[in-house]
Coordinates of C-alpha atoms in Angstrom, one line a residue:
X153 CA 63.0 -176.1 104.8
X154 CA 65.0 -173.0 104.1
X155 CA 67.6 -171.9 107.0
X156 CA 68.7 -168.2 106.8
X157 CA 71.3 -166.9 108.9
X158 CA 69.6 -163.7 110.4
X159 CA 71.0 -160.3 111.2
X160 CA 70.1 -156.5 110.4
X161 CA 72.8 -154.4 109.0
X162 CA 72.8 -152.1 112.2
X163 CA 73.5 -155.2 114.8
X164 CA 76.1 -156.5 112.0
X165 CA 77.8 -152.9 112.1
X166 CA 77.7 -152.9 115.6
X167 CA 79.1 -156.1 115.9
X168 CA 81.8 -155.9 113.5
X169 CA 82.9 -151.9 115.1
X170 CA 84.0 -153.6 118.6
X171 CA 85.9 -155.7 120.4
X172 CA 86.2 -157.6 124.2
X173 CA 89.0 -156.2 126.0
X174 CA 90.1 -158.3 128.8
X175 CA 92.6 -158.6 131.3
X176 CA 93.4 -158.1 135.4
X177 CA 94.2 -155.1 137.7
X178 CA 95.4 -155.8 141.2
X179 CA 95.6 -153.0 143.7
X180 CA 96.6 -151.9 147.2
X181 CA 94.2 -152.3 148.6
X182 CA 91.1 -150.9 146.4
X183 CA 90.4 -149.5 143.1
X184 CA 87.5 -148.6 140.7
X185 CA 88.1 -148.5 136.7
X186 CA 86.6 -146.3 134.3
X187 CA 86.6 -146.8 130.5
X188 CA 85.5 -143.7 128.1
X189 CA 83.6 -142.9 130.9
X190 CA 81.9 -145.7 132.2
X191 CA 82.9 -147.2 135.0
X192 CA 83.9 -151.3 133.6
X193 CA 85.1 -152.7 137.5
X194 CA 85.4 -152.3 140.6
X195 CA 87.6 -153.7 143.5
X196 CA 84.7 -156.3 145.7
X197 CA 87.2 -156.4 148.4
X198 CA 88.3 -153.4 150.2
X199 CA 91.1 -154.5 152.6
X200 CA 92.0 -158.0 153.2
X201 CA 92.9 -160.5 151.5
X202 CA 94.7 -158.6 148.6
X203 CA 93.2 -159.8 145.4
X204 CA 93.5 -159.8 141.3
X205 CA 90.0 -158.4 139.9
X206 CA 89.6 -160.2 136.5
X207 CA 88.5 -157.2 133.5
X208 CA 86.0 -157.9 130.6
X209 CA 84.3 -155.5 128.6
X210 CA 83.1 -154.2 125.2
X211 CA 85.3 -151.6 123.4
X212 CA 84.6 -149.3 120.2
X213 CA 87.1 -150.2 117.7
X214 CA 88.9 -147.3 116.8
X215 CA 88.8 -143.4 118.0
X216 CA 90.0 -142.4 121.6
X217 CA 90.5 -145.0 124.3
X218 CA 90.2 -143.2 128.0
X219 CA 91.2 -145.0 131.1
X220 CA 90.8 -143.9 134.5
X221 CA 91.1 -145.2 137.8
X222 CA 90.6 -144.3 141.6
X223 CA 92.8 -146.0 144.0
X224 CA 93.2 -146.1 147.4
X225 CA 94.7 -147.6 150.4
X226 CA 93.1 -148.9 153.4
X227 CA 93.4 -145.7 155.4
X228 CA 91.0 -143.9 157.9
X229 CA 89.3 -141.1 156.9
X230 CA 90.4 -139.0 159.3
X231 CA 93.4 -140.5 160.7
X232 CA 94.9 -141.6 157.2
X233 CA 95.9 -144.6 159.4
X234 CA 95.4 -148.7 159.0
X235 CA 94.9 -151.3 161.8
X236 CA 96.6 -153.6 162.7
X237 CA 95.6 -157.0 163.5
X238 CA 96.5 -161.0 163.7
X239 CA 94.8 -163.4 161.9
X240 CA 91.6 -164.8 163.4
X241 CA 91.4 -161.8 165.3
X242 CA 89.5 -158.6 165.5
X243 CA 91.5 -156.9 168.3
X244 CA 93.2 -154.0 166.9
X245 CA 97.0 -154.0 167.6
X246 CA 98.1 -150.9 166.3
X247 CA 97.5 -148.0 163.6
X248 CA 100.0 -148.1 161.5
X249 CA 100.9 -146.6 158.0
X250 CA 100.2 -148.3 154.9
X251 CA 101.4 -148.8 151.4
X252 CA 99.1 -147.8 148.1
X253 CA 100.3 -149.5 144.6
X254 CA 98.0 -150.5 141.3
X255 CA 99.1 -152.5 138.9
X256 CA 97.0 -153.4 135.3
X257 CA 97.6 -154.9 132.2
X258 CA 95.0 -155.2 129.4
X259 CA 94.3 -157.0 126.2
X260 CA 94.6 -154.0 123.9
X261 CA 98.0 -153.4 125.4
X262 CA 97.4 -151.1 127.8
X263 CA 99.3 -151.2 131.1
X264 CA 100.0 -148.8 134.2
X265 CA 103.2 -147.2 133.5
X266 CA 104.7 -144.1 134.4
X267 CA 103.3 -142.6 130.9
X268 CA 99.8 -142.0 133.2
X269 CA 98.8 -138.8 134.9
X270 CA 97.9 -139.1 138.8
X271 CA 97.0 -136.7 141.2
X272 CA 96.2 -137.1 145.3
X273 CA 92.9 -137.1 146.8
X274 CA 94.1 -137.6 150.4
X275 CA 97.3 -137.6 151.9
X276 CA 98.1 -137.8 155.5
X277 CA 98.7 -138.2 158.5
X278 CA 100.5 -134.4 158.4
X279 CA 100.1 -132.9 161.3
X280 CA 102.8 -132.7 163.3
X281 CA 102.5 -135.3 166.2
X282 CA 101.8 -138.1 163.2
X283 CA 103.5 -137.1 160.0
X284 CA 107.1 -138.4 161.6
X285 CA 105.7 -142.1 162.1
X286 CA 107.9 -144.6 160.3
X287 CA 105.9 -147.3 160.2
X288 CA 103.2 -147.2 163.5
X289 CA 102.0 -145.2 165.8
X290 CA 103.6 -144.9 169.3
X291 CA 100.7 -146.8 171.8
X292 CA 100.9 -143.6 174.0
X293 CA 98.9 -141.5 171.5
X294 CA 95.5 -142.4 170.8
X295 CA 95.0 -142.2 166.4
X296 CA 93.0 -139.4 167.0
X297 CA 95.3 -136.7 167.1
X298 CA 96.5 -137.7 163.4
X299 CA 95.0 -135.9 160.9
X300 CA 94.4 -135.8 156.7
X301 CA 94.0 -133.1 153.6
X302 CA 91.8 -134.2 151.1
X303 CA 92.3 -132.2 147.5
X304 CA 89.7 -131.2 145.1
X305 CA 90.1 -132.3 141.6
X306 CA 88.1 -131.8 138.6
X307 CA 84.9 -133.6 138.4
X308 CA 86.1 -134.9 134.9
X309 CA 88.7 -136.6 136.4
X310 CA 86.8 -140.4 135.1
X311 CA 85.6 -138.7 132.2
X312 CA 86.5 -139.4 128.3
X313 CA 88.5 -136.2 128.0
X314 CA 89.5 -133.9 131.0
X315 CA 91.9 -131.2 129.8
X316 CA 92.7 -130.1 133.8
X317 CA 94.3 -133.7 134.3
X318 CA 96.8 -132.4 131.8
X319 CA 98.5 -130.7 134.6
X320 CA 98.6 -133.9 137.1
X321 CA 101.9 -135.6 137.8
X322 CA 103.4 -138.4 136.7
X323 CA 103.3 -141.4 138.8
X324 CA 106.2 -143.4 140.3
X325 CA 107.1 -146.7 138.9
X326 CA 108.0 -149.7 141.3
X327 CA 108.6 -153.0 141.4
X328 CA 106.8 -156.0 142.9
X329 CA 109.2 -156.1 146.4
X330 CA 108.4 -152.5 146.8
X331 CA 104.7 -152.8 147.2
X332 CA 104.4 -156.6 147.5
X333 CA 101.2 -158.9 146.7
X334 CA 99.9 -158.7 150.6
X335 CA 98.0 -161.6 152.1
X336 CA 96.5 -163.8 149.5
X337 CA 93.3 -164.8 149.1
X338 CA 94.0 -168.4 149.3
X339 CA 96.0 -167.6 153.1
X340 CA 94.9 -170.1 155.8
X341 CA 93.8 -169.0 159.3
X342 CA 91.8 -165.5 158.1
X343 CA 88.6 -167.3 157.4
X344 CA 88.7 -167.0 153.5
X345 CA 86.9 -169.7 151.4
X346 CA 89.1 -169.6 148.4
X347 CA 88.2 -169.1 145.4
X348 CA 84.9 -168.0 146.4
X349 CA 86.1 -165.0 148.1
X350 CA 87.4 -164.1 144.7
X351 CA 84.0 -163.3 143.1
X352 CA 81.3 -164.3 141.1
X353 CA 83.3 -164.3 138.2
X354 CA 83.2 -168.2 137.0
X355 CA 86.8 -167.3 135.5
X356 CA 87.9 -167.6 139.2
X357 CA 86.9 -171.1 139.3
X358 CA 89.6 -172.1 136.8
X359 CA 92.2 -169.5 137.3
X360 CA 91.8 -167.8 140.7
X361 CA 92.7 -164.4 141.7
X362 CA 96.4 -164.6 143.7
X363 CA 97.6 -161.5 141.8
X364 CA 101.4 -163.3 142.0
X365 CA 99.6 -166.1 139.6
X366 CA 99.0 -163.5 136.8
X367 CA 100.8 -162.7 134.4
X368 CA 101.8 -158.9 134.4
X369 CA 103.5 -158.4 131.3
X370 CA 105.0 -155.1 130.6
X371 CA 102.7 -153.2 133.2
X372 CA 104.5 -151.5 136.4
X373 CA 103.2 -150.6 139.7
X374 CA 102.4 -147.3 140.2
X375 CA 101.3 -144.4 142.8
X376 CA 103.0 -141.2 143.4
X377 CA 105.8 -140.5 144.7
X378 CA 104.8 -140.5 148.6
X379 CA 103.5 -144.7 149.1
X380 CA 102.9 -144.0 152.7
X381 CA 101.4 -140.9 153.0
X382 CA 99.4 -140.5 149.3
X383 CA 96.3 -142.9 150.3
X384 CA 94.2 -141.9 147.5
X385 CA 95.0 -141.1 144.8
X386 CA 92.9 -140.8 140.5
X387 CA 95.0 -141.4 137.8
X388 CA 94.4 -140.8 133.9
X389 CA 95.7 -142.3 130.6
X390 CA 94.3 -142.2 126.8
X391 CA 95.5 -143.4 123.2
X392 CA 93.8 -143.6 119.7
X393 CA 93.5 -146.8 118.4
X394 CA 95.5 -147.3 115.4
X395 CA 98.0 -144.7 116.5
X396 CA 98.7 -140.5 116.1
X397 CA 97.0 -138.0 118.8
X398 CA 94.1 -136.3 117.4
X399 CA 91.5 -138.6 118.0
X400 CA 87.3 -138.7 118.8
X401 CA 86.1 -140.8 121.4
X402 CA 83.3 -142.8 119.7
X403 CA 81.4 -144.6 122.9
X404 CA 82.2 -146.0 126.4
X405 CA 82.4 -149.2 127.2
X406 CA 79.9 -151.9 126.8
X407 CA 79.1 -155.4 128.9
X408 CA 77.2 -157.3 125.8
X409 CA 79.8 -159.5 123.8
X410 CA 80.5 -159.8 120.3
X411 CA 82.4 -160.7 117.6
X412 CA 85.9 -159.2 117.7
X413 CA 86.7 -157.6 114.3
X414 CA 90.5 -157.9 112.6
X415 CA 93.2 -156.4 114.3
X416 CA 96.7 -155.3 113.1
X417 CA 99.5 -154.1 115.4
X418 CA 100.3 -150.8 117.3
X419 CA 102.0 -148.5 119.5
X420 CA 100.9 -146.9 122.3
X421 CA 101.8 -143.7 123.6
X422 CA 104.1 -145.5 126.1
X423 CA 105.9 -147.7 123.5
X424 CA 104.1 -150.6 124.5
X425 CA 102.8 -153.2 121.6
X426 CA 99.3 -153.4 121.3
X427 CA 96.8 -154.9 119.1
X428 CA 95.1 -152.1 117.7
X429 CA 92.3 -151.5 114.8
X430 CA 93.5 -149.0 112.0
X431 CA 89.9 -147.1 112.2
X432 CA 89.9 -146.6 108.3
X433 CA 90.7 -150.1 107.4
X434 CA 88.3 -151.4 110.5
X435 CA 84.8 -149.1 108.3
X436 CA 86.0 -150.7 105.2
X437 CA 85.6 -153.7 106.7
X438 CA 83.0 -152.9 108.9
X439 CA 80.4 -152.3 106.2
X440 CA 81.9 -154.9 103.7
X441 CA 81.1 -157.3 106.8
X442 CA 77.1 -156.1 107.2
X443 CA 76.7 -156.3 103.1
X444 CA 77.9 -160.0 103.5
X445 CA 75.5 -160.9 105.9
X446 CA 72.7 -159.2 104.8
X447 CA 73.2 -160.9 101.2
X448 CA 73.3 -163.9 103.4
X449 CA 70.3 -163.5 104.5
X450 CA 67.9 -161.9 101.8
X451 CA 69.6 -163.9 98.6
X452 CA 71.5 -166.9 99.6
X453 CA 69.5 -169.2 102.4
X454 CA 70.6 -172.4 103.0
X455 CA 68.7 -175.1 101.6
X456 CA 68.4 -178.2 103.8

């Protein structure tokens, strides 16, 4: 019986030109990501509990690497305000401000620092009977009277490239007691069946999703500058693999797994360390790869 290991020298190419990125993004309170353009997660949980979202997909191996994500806080649409409530109950308390903060770190080495570019969707309250609240607001006034702006941005904003993000801000670094890991999923007295309210994910079976379990790295929480009044915000950051800044992006992301190619170490724009394919060594060894296997399989079967 002859046994021939079987591929094609386009799904051996393919195979050999990407690789899995992985990692987790927590956010305050909700967040979609975008990879090259294609949108690779998304937050299940919009307010409560406050959860890690675990991040797999399929990456090109070299050219431009475009991450983008929209983040908000739990805030009215109108009132840019948040309720307030005890556990077990859905009696609203109070309307209160709230807090936004994102925080990522990736396999390739990327992680949110202040080296991204963020802009503001919505900000508010600002009028003038709600943009003095401190924390709540006073029980006299009914949340109504609050008001919010909502900014345009440019509809690239989750695209590959987007030139008019060049302009955007800087975000503001902080630190875990600034914006804090909010009510975990695993909290007793809310209801939560833990780890099920985590996902579908079977990761979350063995590791959870507290987002003060994971391990952050180098990665920073970031927003802009305003935490209580910014409550949504887009933010922007790009590389190219294998270092310098003139780059071509060559594909979004992809959900179908394969075999990682060789890697050799980085720099990205931020200073952080990254694993990162040099692009020319990565088609030398790309194609070298697909010869092999297809020799494999027209000239050397195995013989059992």
């Amino acid at each position: 019986m002859h046994t021939a290991f079987t591929c094609t020298v386009l799904l051996c190419l393919q195979a050999a030109n990407s690789v899995q990125i992985t990692g987790w993004v927590y956010a305050d309170n909700w967040f979609q990501l975008y990879f090259n353009g294609a949108q690779v997660a998304e937050d299940s949980l919009t307010f409560y509990p406050h959860n890690a979202v675990y991040i797999d997909f399929e990456a090109p191996d070299s050219g431009l690497y475009s991450f983008a994500f929209k983040a908000k806080d739990f805030a009215n649409d109108s009132t840019g305000l948040e309720p307030r409530q005890s556990p077990g109950s859905t009696e609203v308390q109070g309307w209160c401000l709230g807090d936004g903060g994102i925080i990522m770190a990736l396999s390739d080495g990327t992680v949110t620092s202040s080296s991204w570019k963020c802009a503001v969707l919505m900000e508010g309250p600002d009028n003038t009977e709600c943009s003095s609240i401190t924390e709540c607001l006073d029980q006299s006034l009914s949340p109504s009277v609050c008001t919010v702006t909502y900014n345009d941005i440019p509809s690239c904003w989750n695209a590959t490239e987007c030139a008019e993000a060049d302009s955007w801000s800087a975000p503001t670094e902080y630190t875990q007691s600034d914006i804090g890991w909010g009510r975990p999923p695993d909290a007793e007295g809310y209801g939560y069946v833990y780890p099920d309210i985590c996902g579908s994910n079977p990761i979350y079976e063995s590791e959870g999703c507290k987002p003060a379990d994971k391990d952050w790295g180098a990665a920073s929480f970031i927003w802009t500058s305003d935490l209580d009044f910014d409550n949504r915000i887009v933010c922007r950051y790009s590389y190219c693999v294998g270092g310098g800044t003139d780059c071509a992006s060559e594909g979004s992301a992809s959900t179908t797994s394969t075999t990682t190619s060789t890697t050799t170490s980085g720099t990205t724009q931020d200073g952080t360390v990254t694993n990162s394919t040099d692009p020319s060594t990565s088609r030398a060894q790309s194609l070298s790869l697909a010869m092999t296997f297809l020799t494999l399989t027209l000239v050397l079967p195995i013989i059992q």
